[in-house]
mmCIF file of C-alpha atoms in Angstrom:
data_model
loop_
_atom_site.group_PDB
_atom_site.id
_atom_site.type_symbol
_atom_site.label_atom_id
_atom_site.label_comp_id
_atom_site.label_asym_id
_atom_site.label_seq_id
_atom_site.Cartn_x
_atom_site.Cartn_y
_atom_site.Cartn_z
ATOM 1 C CA UNK W 20 0.010 -0.409 -0.207
ATOM 2 C CA UNK W 21 1.330 3.658 -0.627
ATOM 3 C CA UNK W 22 1.678 5.832 2.307
ATOM 4 C CA UNK W 23 0.024 8.740 3.141
ATOM 5 C CA UNK W 24 2.814 11.292 1.753
ATOM 6 C CA UNK W 25 3.344 9.303 -1.616
ATOM 7 C CA UNK W 26 -0.853 10.148 -1.922
ATOM 8 C CA UNK W 27 -0.156 13.255 -0.700
ATOM 9 C CA UNK W 28 2.478 13.667 -3.383
ATOM 10 C CA UNK W 29 0.382 12.297 -6.124
ATOM 11 C CA UNK W 30 -2.622 14.399 -5.082
ATOM 12 C CA UNK W 31 -0.531 17.576 -5.381
ATOM 13 C CA UNK W 32 1.387 16.344 -8.694
ATOM 14 C CA UNK W 33 -2.140 16.186 -10.390
ATOM 15 C CA UNK W 34 -3.351 19.411 -9.084
ATOM 16 C CA UNK W 35 -0.255 20.968 -10.497
ATOM 17 C CA UNK W 36 -0.347 19.273 -13.807
ATOM 18 C CA UNK W 37 -4.176 19.755 -13.729
ATOM 19 C CA UNK W 38 -3.504 23.662 -13.334
ATOM 20 C CA UNK W 39 -1.319 23.838 -15.907
ATOM 21 C CA UNK W 40 -3.088 21.919 -18.207
ATOM 22 C CA UNK W 41 -5.976 24.275 -17.575
ATOM 23 C CA UNK W 42 -3.892 27.278 -18.108
ATOM 24 C CA UNK W 43 -2.257 26.303 -21.356
ATOM 25 C CA UNK W 44 -5.965 25.593 -22.591
ATOM 26 C CA UNK W 45 -7.333 29.009 -21.360
ATOM 27 C CA UNK W 46 -4.094 30.387 -23.189
ATOM 28 C CA UNK W 47 -4.634 28.529 -26.171
ATOM 29 C CA UNK W 48 -8.521 29.496 -26.340
ATOM 30 C CA UNK W 49 -7.316 33.366 -25.820
ATOM 31 C CA UNK W 50 -4.795 33.014 -28.580
ATOM 32 C CA UNK W 51 -7.376 31.488 -30.725
ATOM 33 C CA UNK W 52 -9.680 34.152 -30.166
ATOM 34 C CA UNK W 53 -6.937 36.766 -30.761
ATOM 35 C CA UNK W 54 -6.467 35.405 -34.021
ATOM 36 C CA UNK W 55 -10.205 35.456 -34.870
ATOM 37 C CA UNK W 56 -10.603 39.131 -34.003
ATOM 38 C CA UNK W 57 -7.435 40.491 -35.674
ATOM 39 C CA UNK W 58 -8.442 38.418 -38.669
ATOM 40 C CA UNK W 59 -11.897 40.031 -38.756
ATOM 41 C CA UNK W 60 -10.322 43.401 -37.845
ATOM 42 C CA UNK W 61 -7.975 43.142 -41.463
ATOM 43 C CA UNK W 62 -11.238 41.924 -43.498
ATOM 44 C CA UNK W 63 -12.859 44.680 -42.390
ATOM 45 C CA UNK W 64 -9.926 47.376 -43.181
ATOM 46 C CA UNK W 65 -9.763 45.452 -46.476
ATOM 47 C CA UNK W 66 -13.197 45.578 -47.142
ATOM 48 C CA UNK W 67 -13.522 49.140 -46.120
ATOM 49 C CA UNK W 68 -11.042 50.391 -48.777
ATOM 50 C CA UNK W 69 -12.300 47.790 -51.082
ATOM 51 C CA UNK W 70 -15.637 49.774 -51.200
ATOM 52 C CA UNK W 71 -14.287 52.968 -51.317
ATOM 53 C CA UNK W 72 -11.877 52.251 -54.253
ATOM 54 C CA UNK W 73 -14.585 50.483 -55.744
ATOM 55 C CA UNK W 74 -16.836 53.403 -55.711
ATOM 56 C CA UNK W 75 -14.412 55.697 -56.893
ATOM 57 C CA UNK W 76 -13.568 53.381 -60.192
ATOM 58 C CA UNK W 77 -17.393 52.686 -60.542
ATOM 59 C CA UNK W 78 -18.703 56.398 -60.375
ATOM 60 C CA UNK W 79 -15.960 57.758 -62.528
ATOM 61 C CA UNK W 80 -15.333 60.387 -60.121
ATOM 62 C CA UNK W 81 -13.009 63.362 -61.529
ATOM 63 C CA UNK W 82 -9.737 63.106 -59.804
ATOM 64 C CA UNK W 83 -10.449 66.040 -57.196
ATOM 65 C CA UNK W 84 -13.570 64.487 -55.962
ATOM 66 C CA UNK W 85 -11.896 60.852 -55.704
ATOM 67 C CA UNK W 86 -9.023 62.574 -53.828
ATOM 68 C CA UNK W 87 -11.376 64.084 -51.403
ATOM 69 C CA UNK W 88 -13.402 60.793 -51.188
ATOM 70 C CA UNK W 89 -10.404 58.542 -50.326
ATOM 71 C CA UNK W 90 -8.477 61.149 -48.143
ATOM 72 C CA UNK W 91 -11.922 60.691 -46.198
ATOM 73 C CA UNK W 92 -11.280 56.817 -46.066
ATOM 74 C CA UNK W 93 -8.126 57.119 -44.998
ATOM 75 C CA UNK W 94 -9.206 59.309 -42.322
ATOM 76 C CA UNK W 95 -11.921 57.316 -40.964
ATOM 77 C CA UNK W 96 -9.464 54.191 -41.047
ATOM 78 C CA UNK W 97 -6.958 56.158 -38.794
ATOM 79 C CA UNK W 98 -9.924 57.434 -36.378
ATOM 80 C CA UNK W 99 -11.128 53.485 -36.215
ATOM 81 C CA UNK W 100 -7.340 52.125 -35.481
ATOM 82 C CA UNK W 101 -6.718 54.426 -32.891
ATOM 83 C CA UNK W 102 -10.063 53.872 -30.816
ATOM 84 C CA UNK W 103 -9.351 50.022 -31.181
ATOM 85 C CA UNK W 104 -6.047 50.435 -30.318
ATOM 86 C CA UNK W 105 -6.373 52.933 -27.243
ATOM 87 C CA UNK W 106 -9.350 50.680 -25.965
ATOM 88 C CA UNK W 107 -8.483 47.447 -26.294
ATOM 89 C CA UNK W 108 -5.414 47.249 -23.681
ATOM 90 C CA UNK W 109 -7.760 49.033 -21.291
ATOM 91 C CA UNK W 110 -10.660 46.176 -21.885
ATOM 92 C CA UNK W 111 -8.045 43.824 -21.817
ATOM 93 C CA UNK W 112 -6.620 44.679 -18.558
ATOM 94 C CA UNK W 113 -10.017 45.507 -16.716
ATOM 95 C CA UNK W 114 -10.988 43.116 -13.880
ATOM 96 C CA UNK W 115 -14.365 42.486 -13.405
ATOM 97 C CA UNK W 116 -14.276 42.986 -9.749
ATOM 98 C CA UNK W 117 -12.322 46.257 -9.459
ATOM 99 C CA UNK W 118 -13.310 49.345 -8.165
ATOM 100 C CA UNK W 119 -12.656 50.874 -11.342
ATOM 101 C CA UNK W 120 -15.160 52.266 -14.200
ATOM 102 C CA UNK W 121 -16.082 50.326 -16.638
ATOM 103 C CA UNK W 122 -12.855 50.808 -19.614
ATOM 104 C CA UNK W 123 -15.404 51.027 -22.447
ATOM 105 C CA UNK W 124 -16.066 54.617 -23.682
ATOM 106 C CA UNK W 125 -19.514 55.670 -24.197
ATOM 107 C CA UNK W 126 -20.946 56.200 -28.207
ATOM 108 C CA UNK W 127 -20.573 59.803 -27.574
ATOM 109 C CA UNK W 128 -17.128 59.792 -26.645
ATOM 110 C CA UNK W 129 -16.471 57.737 -30.229
ATOM 111 C CA UNK W 130 -18.694 60.106 -32.251
ATOM 112 C CA UNK W 131 -17.042 63.153 -30.700
ATOM 113 C CA UNK W 132 -13.877 61.353 -31.632
ATOM 114 C CA UNK W 133 -15.018 61.023 -35.131
ATOM 115 C CA UNK W 134 -15.294 64.608 -36.420
ATOM 116 C CA UNK W 135 -12.471 65.851 -33.448
ATOM 117 C CA UNK W 136 -9.449 67.447 -35.512
ATOM 118 C CA UNK W 137 -7.455 65.220 -34.104
ATOM 119 C CA UNK W 138 -6.046 61.430 -34.545
ATOM 120 C CA UNK W 139 -5.321 60.350 -31.040
ATOM 121 C CA UNK W 140 -8.062 58.960 -28.704
ATOM 122 C CA UNK W 141 -8.754 60.222 -25.821
ATOM 123 C CA UNK W 142 -11.730 59.841 -23.531
ATOM 124 C CA UNK W 143 -11.826 63.558 -22.841
ATOM 125 C CA UNK W 144 -10.015 66.435 -24.614
ATOM 126 C CA UNK W 145 -9.639 70.463 -23.694
ATOM 127 C CA UNK W 146 -12.447 72.552 -24.673
ATOM 128 C CA UNK W 147 -13.330 76.086 -25.396
ATOM 129 C CA UNK W 148 -16.336 77.499 -23.410
ATOM 130 C CA UNK W 149 -18.098 78.911 -26.458
ATOM 131 C CA UNK W 150 -18.424 78.918 -30.333
ATOM 132 C CA UNK W 151 -17.060 81.906 -31.977
ATOM 133 C CA UNK W 152 -19.231 81.862 -34.546
ATOM 134 C CA UNK W 153 -17.698 85.122 -36.496
ATOM 135 C CA UNK W 154 -14.213 82.905 -36.690
ATOM 136 C CA UNK W 155 -16.361 80.151 -38.143
ATOM 137 C CA UNK W 156 -17.373 82.554 -41.052
ATOM 138 C CA UNK W 157 -14.101 83.978 -41.795
ATOM 139 C CA UNK W 158 -12.849 80.218 -42.245
ATOM 140 C CA UNK W 159 -15.702 79.448 -44.611
ATOM 141 C CA UNK W 160 -14.755 82.458 -46.673
ATOM 142 C CA UNK W 161 -11.323 81.571 -46.503
ATOM 143 C CA UNK W 162 -11.427 78.338 -47.400
ATOM 144 C CA UNK W 163 -13.978 79.480 -50.931
ATOM 145 C CA UNK W 164 -11.727 81.816 -51.650
ATOM 146 C CA UNK W 165 -8.659 79.446 -51.236
ATOM 147 C CA UNK W 166 -10.320 76.544 -53.276
ATOM 148 C CA UNK W 167 -10.813 79.350 -56.314
ATOM 149 C CA UNK W 168 -7.476 80.326 -56.248
ATOM 150 C CA UNK W 169 -5.929 76.932 -56.238
ATOM 151 C CA UNK W 170 -8.224 76.118 -59.355
ATOM 152 C CA UNK W 171 -7.472 79.456 -60.894
ATOM 153 C CA UNK W 172 -3.803 78.473 -60.727
ATOM 154 C CA UNK W 173 -4.504 74.975 -61.775
ATOM 155 C CA UNK W 174 -5.778 75.627 -65.040
ATOM 156 C CA UNK W 175 -3.664 78.621 -65.535
ATOM 157 C CA UNK W 176 -0.057 76.567 -65.002
ATOM 158 C CA UNK W 177 -0.493 73.302 -64.967
ATOM 159 C CA UNK W 178 -3.585 71.852 -67.075
ATOM 160 C CA UNK W 179 -3.596 74.236 -70.100
ATOM 161 C CA UNK W 180 -0.272 73.657 -70.827
ATOM 162 C CA UNK W 181 -0.389 69.965 -70.628
ATOM 163 C CA UNK W 182 -4.102 69.317 -72.260
ATOM 164 C CA UNK W 183 -2.572 68.386 -75.631
ATOM 165 C CA UNK W 184 0.158 66.132 -74.474
ATOM 166 C CA UNK W 185 -0.588 62.514 -76.077
ATOM 167 C CA UNK W 186 -1.298 63.899 -79.456
ATOM 168 C CA UNK W 187 2.358 63.790 -80.423
ATOM 169 C CA UNK W 188 6.159 63.788 -79.504
ATOM 170 C CA UNK W 189 6.296 65.021 -75.748
ATOM 171 C CA UNK W 190 8.793 68.042 -75.774
ATOM 172 C CA UNK W 191 10.772 67.052 -72.828
ATOM 173 C CA UNK W 192 13.103 70.430 -73.267
ATOM 174 C CA UNK W 193 9.923 72.296 -72.249
ATOM 175 C CA UNK W 194 8.813 70.109 -69.401
ATOM 176 C CA UNK W 195 11.349 70.616 -67.901
ATOM 177 C CA UNK W 196 11.439 74.530 -68.393
ATOM 178 C CA UNK W 197 7.822 74.528 -67.240
ATOM 179 C CA UNK W 198 9.255 72.888 -63.764
ATOM 180 C CA UNK W 199 11.611 75.439 -63.498
ATOM 181 C CA UNK W 200 9.067 78.054 -64.439
ATOM 182 C CA UNK W 201 6.004 76.787 -62.334
ATOM 183 C CA UNK W 202 8.149 76.855 -58.829
ATOM 184 C CA UNK W 203 6.671 79.741 -57.737
ATOM 185 C CA UNK W 204 3.209 78.113 -58.978
ATOM 186 C CA UNK W 205 4.316 74.692 -56.886
ATOM 187 C CA UNK W 206 5.234 76.545 -53.887
ATOM 188 C CA UNK W 207 1.694 78.322 -53.990
ATOM 189 C CA UNK W 208 0.220 74.567 -54.333
ATOM 190 C CA UNK W 209 2.113 73.643 -51.649
ATOM 191 C CA UNK W 210 1.249 76.706 -49.350
ATOM 192 C CA UNK W 211 -2.176 76.904 -49.869
ATOM 193 C CA UNK W 212 -2.459 72.851 -49.394
ATOM 194 C CA UNK W 213 -1.364 73.514 -45.943
ATOM 195 C CA UNK W 214 -3.056 76.707 -44.999
ATOM 196 C CA UNK W 215 -6.530 75.502 -46.466
ATOM 197 C CA UNK W 216 -6.340 71.894 -44.571
ATOM 198 C CA UNK W 217 -4.148 72.380 -41.811
ATOM 199 C CA UNK W 218 -5.293 75.860 -40.609
ATOM 200 C CA UNK W 219 -8.640 76.529 -42.092
ATOM 201 C CA UNK W 220 -10.241 73.318 -42.135
ATOM 202 C CA UNK W 221 -9.058 71.741 -38.878
ATOM 203 C CA UNK W 222 -9.459 75.326 -37.080
ATOM 204 C CA UNK W 223 -12.681 75.573 -38.669
ATOM 205 C CA UNK W 224 -13.963 72.131 -36.894
ATOM 206 C CA UNK W 225 -12.332 72.729 -33.662
ATOM 207 C CA UNK W 226 -14.119 76.329 -33.149
ATOM 208 C CA UNK W 227 -17.145 74.374 -33.890
ATOM 209 C CA UNK W 228 -16.909 71.222 -31.770
ATOM 210 C CA UNK W 229 -15.127 73.675 -28.865
ATOM 211 C CA UNK W 230 -11.961 71.570 -29.646
ATOM 212 C CA UNK W 231 -9.261 73.207 -27.652
ATOM 213 C CA UNK W 232 -6.042 71.800 -28.600
ATOM 214 C CA UNK W 233 -5.297 73.807 -31.994
ATOM 215 C CA UNK W 234 -1.093 72.576 -32.057
ATOM 216 C CA UNK W 235 -2.214 71.553 -35.577
ATOM 217 C CA UNK W 236 1.392 72.489 -37.191
ATOM 218 C CA UNK W 237 4.228 74.345 -35.576
ATOM 219 C CA UNK W 238 6.960 76.776 -36.959
ATOM 220 C CA UNK W 239 8.223 74.273 -39.722
ATOM 221 C CA UNK W 240 9.036 76.979 -42.371
ATOM 222 C CA UNK W 241 12.191 77.998 -39.819
ATOM 223 C CA UNK W 242 13.317 74.212 -40.248
ATOM 224 C CA UNK W 243 16.680 74.050 -41.286
ATOM 225 C CA UNK W 244 16.828 70.364 -42.302
ATOM 226 C CA UNK W 245 13.822 67.783 -43.442
ATOM 227 C CA UNK W 246 13.962 65.956 -40.138
ATOM 228 C CA UNK W 247 12.337 69.059 -38.051
ATOM 229 C CA UNK W 248 10.368 69.529 -41.046
ATOM 230 C CA UNK W 249 8.320 66.533 -41.180
ATOM 231 C CA UNK W 250 7.888 66.690 -37.195
ATOM 232 C CA UNK W 251 6.363 70.294 -37.601
ATOM 233 C CA UNK W 252 4.749 70.204 -41.201
ATOM 234 C CA UNK W 253 1.466 68.084 -40.051
ATOM 235 C CA UNK W 254 1.305 67.741 -36.244
ATOM 236 C CA UNK W 255 -1.832 65.565 -36.787
ATOM 237 C CA UNK W 256 -0.535 62.939 -38.709
ATOM 238 C CA UNK W 257 2.946 62.935 -37.305
ATOM 239 C CA UNK W 258 1.341 62.132 -33.995
ATOM 240 C CA UNK W 259 -0.892 59.142 -35.104
ATOM 241 C CA UNK W 260 2.199 57.889 -36.884
ATOM 242 C CA UNK W 261 4.387 58.349 -33.998
ATOM 243 C CA UNK W 262 2.020 56.818 -31.486
ATOM 244 C CA UNK W 263 0.443 53.963 -33.219
ATOM 245 C CA UNK W 264 3.217 52.641 -35.838
ATOM 246 C CA UNK W 265 6.663 54.320 -34.737
ATOM 247 C CA UNK W 266 6.086 53.451 -30.600
ATOM 248 C CA UNK W 267 4.671 50.126 -30.869
ATOM 249 C CA UNK W 268 7.202 48.967 -33.406
ATOM 250 C CA UNK W 269 9.854 50.120 -31.647
ATOM 251 C CA UNK W 270 8.845 49.270 -28.099
ATOM 252 C CA UNK W 271 7.307 45.808 -29.110
ATOM 253 C CA UNK W 272 8.630 44.535 -32.488
ATOM 254 C CA UNK W 273 12.457 45.790 -32.671
ATOM 255 C CA UNK W 274 13.324 47.124 -29.455
ATOM 256 C CA UNK W 275 16.366 49.319 -29.543
ATOM 257 C CA UNK W 276 16.344 49.577 -32.898
ATOM 258 C CA UNK W 277 14.808 53.460 -34.385
ATOM 259 C CA UNK W 278 16.008 53.073 -37.667
ATOM 260 C CA UNK W 279 13.612 50.726 -38.953
ATOM 261 C CA UNK W 280 10.470 51.602 -37.173
ATOM 262 C CA UNK W 281 11.423 55.283 -38.961
ATOM 263 C CA UNK W 282 11.864 53.483 -42.376
ATOM 264 C CA UNK W 283 8.669 51.655 -41.849
ATOM 265 C CA UNK W 284 6.717 55.429 -41.041
ATOM 266 C CA UNK W 285 8.015 56.347 -44.514
ATOM 267 C CA UNK W 286 7.030 54.001 -46.294
ATOM 268 C CA UNK W 287 3.471 53.892 -44.910
ATOM 269 C CA UNK W 288 3.313 57.178 -45.643
ATOM 270 C CA UNK W 289 4.270 57.012 -49.031
ATOM 271 C CA UNK W 290 2.167 53.965 -49.555
ATOM 272 C CA UNK W 291 -1.132 55.996 -48.506
ATOM 273 C CA UNK W 292 -0.223 58.732 -50.513
ATOM 274 C CA UNK W 293 0.618 56.631 -53.373
ATOM 275 C CA UNK W 294 -2.865 54.584 -52.823
ATOM 276 C CA UNK W 295 -4.892 58.021 -52.813
ATOM 277 C CA UNK W 296 -3.372 59.387 -56.266
ATOM 278 C CA UNK W 297 -3.229 55.934 -57.692
ATOM 279 C CA UNK W 298 -6.971 55.303 -57.500
ATOM 280 C CA UNK W 299 -8.131 58.834 -58.170
ATOM 281 C CA UNK W 300 -6.132 59.372 -61.049
ATOM 282 C CA UNK W 301 -6.463 56.070 -62.405
ATOM 283 C CA UNK W 302 -3.421 54.497 -63.066
ATOM 284 C CA UNK W 303 -0.015 53.619 -61.132
ATOM 285 C CA UNK W 304 2.589 56.604 -61.570
ATOM 286 C CA UNK W 305 4.937 56.077 -58.109
ATOM 287 C CA UNK W 306 6.107 59.667 -58.199
ATOM 288 C CA UNK W 307 4.951 60.456 -55.091
ATOM 289 C CA UNK W 308 6.154 57.451 -53.507
ATOM 290 C CA UNK W 309 9.633 57.943 -54.836
ATOM 291 C CA UNK W 310 9.464 61.518 -53.404
ATOM 292 C CA UNK W 311 8.408 60.319 -49.860
ATOM 293 C CA UNK W 312 10.085 57.136 -49.694
ATOM 294 C CA UNK W 313 13.173 57.428 -51.261
ATOM 295 C CA UNK W 314 14.584 61.084 -51.613
ATOM 296 C CA UNK W 315 12.481 61.784 -48.364
ATOM 297 C CA UNK W 316 13.998 59.417 -46.322
ATOM 298 C CA UNK W 317 17.587 60.686 -47.858
ATOM 299 C CA UNK W 318 17.063 64.115 -47.183
ATOM 300 C CA UNK W 319 16.841 63.079 -43.444
ATOM 301 C CA UNK W 320 20.431 62.786 -43.270
ATOM 302 C CA UNK W 321 21.193 66.483 -44.729
ATOM 303 C CA UNK W 322 21.523 68.699 -41.851
ATOM 304 C CA UNK W 323 23.592 71.535 -42.652
ATOM 305 C CA UNK W 324 24.833 72.049 -39.368
ATOM 306 C CA UNK W 325 21.196 73.648 -38.408
ATOM 307 C CA UNK W 326 22.734 76.699 -40.173
ATOM 308 C CA UNK W 327 20.243 79.280 -42.822
ATOM 309 C CA UNK W 328 21.474 77.294 -45.705
ATOM 310 C CA UNK W 329 19.630 74.280 -44.953
ATOM 311 C CA UNK W 330 16.654 76.411 -44.678
ATOM 312 C CA UNK W 331 16.856 77.652 -48.331
ATOM 313 C CA UNK W 332 17.475 74.432 -49.470
ATOM 314 C CA UNK W 333 14.247 73.380 -48.135
ATOM 315 C CA UNK W 334 12.318 76.500 -49.705
ATOM 316 C CA UNK W 335 13.736 75.664 -52.966
ATOM 317 C CA UNK W 336 13.278 71.612 -53.107
ATOM 318 C CA UNK W 337 10.196 71.557 -51.551
ATOM 319 C CA UNK W 338 8.294 73.772 -54.773
ATOM 320 C CA UNK W 339 10.354 71.742 -56.854
ATOM 321 C CA UNK W 340 8.874 68.336 -55.511
ATOM 322 C CA UNK W 341 5.385 69.699 -55.926
ATOM 323 C CA UNK W 342 5.739 71.269 -59.507
ATOM 324 C CA UNK W 343 7.360 68.139 -60.796
ATOM 325 C CA UNK W 344 4.892 65.596 -59.123
ATOM 326 C CA UNK W 345 2.091 67.852 -60.235
ATOM 327 C CA UNK W 346 3.760 68.198 -63.912
ATOM 328 C CA UNK W 347 4.513 64.504 -64.160
ATOM 329 C CA UNK W 348 1.119 63.399 -63.080
ATOM 330 C CA UNK W 349 -0.775 65.766 -65.261
ATOM 331 C CA UNK W 350 1.531 64.839 -68.535
ATOM 332 C CA UNK W 351 0.383 60.757 -67.923
ATOM 333 C CA UNK W 352 -3.055 61.805 -67.234
ATOM 334 C CA UNK W 353 -3.409 63.769 -70.536
ATOM 335 C CA UNK W 354 -1.500 61.184 -72.257
ATOM 336 C CA UNK W 355 -3.856 58.637 -71.173
ATOM 337 C CA UNK W 356 -6.891 60.844 -72.246
ATOM 338 C CA UNK W 357 -5.357 61.572 -75.636
ATOM 339 C CA UNK W 358 -3.913 58.073 -76.509
ATOM 340 C CA UNK W 359 -6.295 55.584 -75.262
ATOM 341 C CA UNK W 360 -5.989 51.525 -75.599
ATOM 342 C CA UNK W 361 -8.233 49.535 -76.995
ATOM 343 C CA UNK W 362 -9.062 46.134 -74.843
ATOM 344 C CA UNK W 363 -6.968 47.608 -72.372
ATOM 345 C CA UNK W 364 -5.731 45.129 -69.174
ATOM 346 C CA UNK W 365 -5.187 45.106 -65.692
ATOM 347 C CA UNK W 366 -1.367 45.383 -66.719
ATOM 348 C CA UNK W 367 -2.137 48.693 -68.283
ATOM 349 C CA UNK W 368 -2.948 50.075 -64.941
ATOM 350 C CA UNK W 369 0.884 49.856 -63.484
ATOM 351 C CA UNK W 370 2.427 50.631 -66.999
ATOM 352 C CA UNK W 371 2.999 54.270 -67.882
ATOM 353 C CA UNK W 372 1.122 55.348 -71.011
ATOM 354 C CA UNK W 373 4.182 57.404 -71.447
ATOM 355 C CA UNK W 374 6.513 54.452 -72.349
ATOM 356 C CA UNK W 375 3.712 52.502 -74.444
ATOM 357 C CA UNK W 376 2.083 55.093 -76.242
ATOM 358 C CA UNK W 377 2.765 55.079 -80.237
ATOM 359 C CA UNK W 378 1.745 58.188 -80.768
ATOM 360 C CA UNK W 379 4.817 59.585 -78.749
#
């Protein structure tokens, strides 16, 4: 017969093994549920982008309208990811018998976040006491005026110049001259885009929603290199990229490695910008991707020692990059309009018509 001590040891061993097995089964179930919900979230984002992309293609929106629709889809995606990323850890760490209140935010907080001019989710934001309707009115006047101004100089300096391209050989010397000659127009387009989106639009919505945090941009115009410029140009998007991509990747995926997360941030930014333009124009022409991911990353390493020479270089290259991108997209767009291909296939979406048009 077994001794009492032996029986006790067997019982303790059985208890230990049972506990380990239960914990492993529970852990396995949790991992399975994690995989299910992560897969569901990925499917949701894929179907979300597919719906907007399909809507743009099927309705044949003109490029400006398509860009607005696609930017809105990207904004909603960034908002939903920020909401999920901010609240899921709180819910998972919550204990049912805890004295803390339920971590799940109310729908009113989510609804306010959807329209608030920020991409970082918080339960509460700084709020102003009143709405200055006079300021809202002037923001609306500014918005309308800038739209008319952009429409004027886009037609004057870009569309009217390239509208006949594709009907004959492209005069590349003239393209180079137009690129250099239109540097002021490229700079004006960049400044108008910055002012209408990051100042007028966001401040207008902030005023209507009594949103108190108005730090949408910093003094990027005083930057002496591209590193500070990227951080100051668009604080709203920069904060989202830093919080939900760079920081997560640096802390959880590649600790003590700053370069790869930074490179991945540039890649995501370039990919999203290229997605918007490719779908809006109806062709893949990765000029903006190259400017963002290749040239943009390279220019970060040019610091100029913090002197004014870097600021001069910045103010020359930004309009040049904007002008070059607008010129090339306009040329490819009008070449496709004036030199159509019968029985076009899916590969024609990715092959520049500049290289395949027989009229050139």
